[in-house]
mmCIF file of C-alpha atoms in Angstrom:
data_model
loop_
_atom_site.group_PDB
_atom_site.id
_atom_site.type_symbol
_atom_site.label_atom_id
_atom_site.label_comp_id
_atom_site.label_asym_id
_atom_site.label_seq_id
_atom_site.Cartn_x
_atom_site.Cartn_y
_atom_site.Cartn_z
ATOM 1 C CA MET A 1 -0.114 -0.019 0.008
ATOM 2 C CA GLU A 2 2.929 2.321 0.606
ATOM 3 C CA GLU A 3 4.051 1.784 -2.821
ATOM 4 C CA ARG A 4 1.054 3.341 -4.191
ATOM 5 C CA ASN A 5 0.863 6.679 -2.020
ATOM 6 C CA ILE A 6 3.500 8.667 -3.932
ATOM 7 C CA PHE A 7 2.461 11.830 -1.864
ATOM 8 C CA ASP A 8 4.397 10.852 1.041
ATOM 9 C CA ARG A 9 7.556 10.672 -0.951
ATOM 10 C CA LEU A 10 7.199 14.432 -1.707
ATOM 11 C CA GLU A 11 8.695 17.137 -0.125
ATOM 12 C CA ARG A 12 6.624 20.019 1.620
ATOM 13 C CA VAL A 13 6.450 23.426 -0.477
ATOM 14 C CA GLY A 14 5.841 26.619 1.412
ATOM 15 C CA ALA A 15 3.736 29.663 -0.139
ATOM 16 C CA PRO A 16 5.370 32.228 -1.991
ATOM 17 C CA VAL A 17 6.211 35.305 -0.309
ATOM 18 C CA GLY A 18 3.099 37.749 0.223
ATOM 19 C CA PHE A 19 0.739 34.969 -0.954
ATOM 20 C CA GLU A 20 -1.223 35.396 2.212
ATOM 21 C CA GLY A 21 -1.352 39.138 2.012
ATOM 22 C CA ARG A 22 -2.720 38.822 -1.747
ATOM 23 C CA VAL A 23 -5.257 36.440 -0.790
ATOM 24 C CA LEU A 24 -6.721 38.652 2.181
ATOM 25 C CA ALA A 25 -6.702 41.509 0.123
ATOM 26 C CA GLU A 26 -8.530 39.905 -2.762
ATOM 27 C CA LEU A 27 -11.445 38.756 -0.392
ATOM 28 C CA PRO A 28 -13.209 42.295 -0.100
ATOM 29 C CA ARG A 29 -12.957 43.030 -3.695
ATOM 30 C CA ARG A 30 -14.503 39.743 -4.450
ATOM 31 C CA LYS A 31 -17.176 40.153 -1.720
ATOM 32 C CA GLU A 32 -18.236 43.414 -3.283
ATOM 33 C CA ARG A 33 -17.974 41.933 -6.847
ATOM 34 C CA ARG A 34 -20.567 39.106 -5.765
ATOM 35 C CA ALA A 35 -22.967 41.575 -3.911
ATOM 36 C CA ARG A 36 -22.993 43.836 -7.234
ATOM 37 C CA ALA A 37 -23.761 40.875 -9.354
ATOM 38 C CA LEU A 38 -26.394 39.806 -6.821
ATOM 39 C CA ARG A 39 -28.108 43.365 -7.051
ATOM 40 C CA THR A 40 -27.787 43.297 -10.759
ATOM 41 C CA TYR A 41 -29.551 40.007 -10.913
ATOM 42 C CA ARG A 42 -32.294 41.261 -8.639
ATOM 43 C CA TYR A 43 -33.160 44.255 -10.389
ATOM 44 C CA ALA A 44 -33.143 42.222 -13.717
ATOM 45 C CA PHE A 45 -35.437 39.574 -12.374
ATOM 46 C CA ALA A 46 -37.823 42.369 -11.202
ATOM 47 C CA GLY A 47 -37.608 44.260 -14.400
ATOM 48 C CA GLY A 48 -38.284 41.238 -16.383
ATOM 49 C CA ALA A 49 -41.234 40.481 -14.258
ATOM 50 C CA ALA A 50 -42.508 44.072 -14.574
ATOM 51 C CA ALA A 51 -42.095 43.776 -18.457
ATOM 52 C CA LEU A 52 -44.138 40.519 -18.573
ATOM 53 C CA LEU A 53 -46.767 42.011 -16.566
ATOM 54 C CA ALA A 54 -47.155 45.331 -18.676
ATOM 55 C CA THR A 55 -47.067 42.913 -21.768
ATOM 56 C CA PHE A 56 -49.889 40.881 -20.501
ATOM 57 C CA VAL A 57 -51.814 44.043 -19.705
ATOM 58 C CA LEU A 58 -51.285 45.706 -23.249
ATOM 59 C CA MET A 59 -52.116 42.561 -24.848
ATOM 60 C CA ASN A 60 -55.569 42.359 -23.016
ATOM 61 C CA ALA A 61 -56.164 46.088 -23.654
ATOM 62 C CA LEU A 62 -55.113 46.559 -27.351
ATOM 63 C CA VAL A 63 -55.095 42.989 -28.863
ATOM 64 C CA LEU A 64 -57.696 40.907 -27.348
ATOM 65 C CA ARG A 65 -61.253 42.450 -28.208
ATOM 66 C CA LYS A 66 -63.996 42.676 -25.836
ATOM 67 C CA PRO A 67 -67.072 40.916 -27.121
ATOM 68 C CA GLU A 68 -69.487 43.490 -28.803
ATOM 69 C CA GLY A 69 -72.622 41.906 -28.724
ATOM 70 C CA VAL A 70 -74.619 38.627 -28.518
ATOM 71 C CA ARG A 71 -74.753 36.397 -31.373
ATOM 72 C CA MET A 72 -78.053 34.688 -31.818
ATOM 73 C CA THR A 73 -78.508 31.783 -33.928
ATOM 74 C CA GLY A 74 -80.284 32.883 -37.052
ATOM 75 C CA LYS A 75 -80.538 36.432 -35.921
ATOM 76 C CA GLY A 76 -76.966 37.826 -36.272
ATOM 77 C CA VAL A 77 -75.284 39.983 -33.793
ATOM 78 C CA VAL A 78 -77.578 41.504 -31.063
ATOM 79 C CA SER A 79 -76.071 44.713 -29.624
ATOM 80 C CA GLY A 80 -76.686 45.700 -26.150
ATOM 81 C CA PRO A 81 -76.135 44.577 -22.612
ATOM 82 C CA VAL A 82 -76.152 40.770 -22.257
ATOM 83 C CA ALA A 83 -78.636 39.105 -20.269
ATOM 84 C CA THR A 84 -77.732 38.734 -16.494
ATOM 85 C CA GLU A 85 -80.545 36.285 -15.875
ATOM 86 C CA ALA A 86 -79.215 32.655 -15.089
ATOM 87 C CA VAL A 87 -80.268 29.911 -17.661
ATOM 88 C CA GLN A 88 -81.011 26.777 -15.813
ATOM 89 C CA VAL A 89 -79.738 23.630 -17.614
ATOM 90 C CA MET A 90 -80.999 20.348 -16.478
ATOM 91 C CA GLU A 91 -79.430 17.077 -17.398
ATOM 92 C CA THR A 92 -80.550 13.634 -16.768
ATOM 93 C CA MET A 93 -78.038 11.192 -14.908
ATOM 94 C CA ASP A 94 -78.349 7.521 -15.274
ATOM 95 C CA TYR A 95 -76.897 5.879 -12.075
ATOM 96 C CA SER A 96 -78.557 2.490 -12.798
ATOM 97 C CA THR A 97 -74.950 1.210 -13.910
ATOM 98 C CA GLU A 98 -73.322 2.236 -10.896
ATOM 99 C CA VAL A 99 -75.715 0.400 -8.735
ATOM 100 C CA HIS A 100 -75.576 -2.578 -10.974
ATOM 101 C CA ASN A 101 -71.491 -2.511 -10.808
ATOM 102 C CA ALA A 102 -71.545 -2.289 -7.100
ATOM 103 C CA SER A 103 -73.522 -5.317 -6.611
ATOM 104 C CA TYR A 104 -70.444 -7.349 -8.282
ATOM 105 C CA GLU A 105 -67.955 -6.017 -5.884
ATOM 106 C CA PRO A 106 -66.940 -8.137 -3.087
ATOM 107 C CA ARG A 107 -68.779 -7.390 0.185
ATOM 108 C CA THR A 108 -66.946 -5.279 2.699
ATOM 109 C CA VAL A 109 -67.169 -5.634 6.547
ATOM 110 C CA TYR A 110 -66.355 -2.677 8.435
ATOM 111 C CA ILE A 111 -64.838 -3.256 11.979
ATOM 112 C CA LEU A 112 -65.697 -0.386 14.323
ATOM 113 C CA GLU A 113 -63.180 0.232 17.055
ATOM 114 C CA GLN A 114 -63.615 2.599 20.097
ATOM 115 C CA VAL A 115 -61.038 5.232 19.769
ATOM 116 C CA SER A 116 -61.619 7.101 23.047
ATOM 117 C CA GLU A 117 -61.776 6.218 26.762
ATOM 118 C CA ALA A 118 -65.291 7.600 27.112
ATOM 119 C CA SER A 119 -68.099 5.946 25.583
ATOM 120 C CA PRO A 120 -71.373 7.724 25.098
ATOM 121 C CA GLN A 121 -74.544 6.156 25.777
ATOM 122 C CA GLU A 122 -76.083 7.151 22.473
ATOM 123 C CA ILE A 123 -73.625 4.954 20.324
ATOM 124 C CA THR A 124 -74.498 1.365 19.755
ATOM 125 C CA TYR A 125 -72.447 -0.958 17.724
#
């Protein structure tokens, strides 16, 4: 195993003269550069979101047209306010297949357990 560890045979090398001072002098500059970049990214993101919102508002106001009237079948476009009355729609539902399918399912047995210490008199199992 010692034959494979070539780093043990190398001699130690010291840092160049003034290396520590240059590193410590560079740290505040890098910190300021990073803070400036984060500030720029923050403003760019906020500006992009504002531009996107403005685009949606302009598209809604200028490009997308509002309905001018109500189109009735065979009568063309009727101008004026749209009726605000609710139109009731009734749809018949056929639940017979659901009841039919439920009869083929295996029967389920529910086991009721008491989950509290107190047992009210009204509950019967």
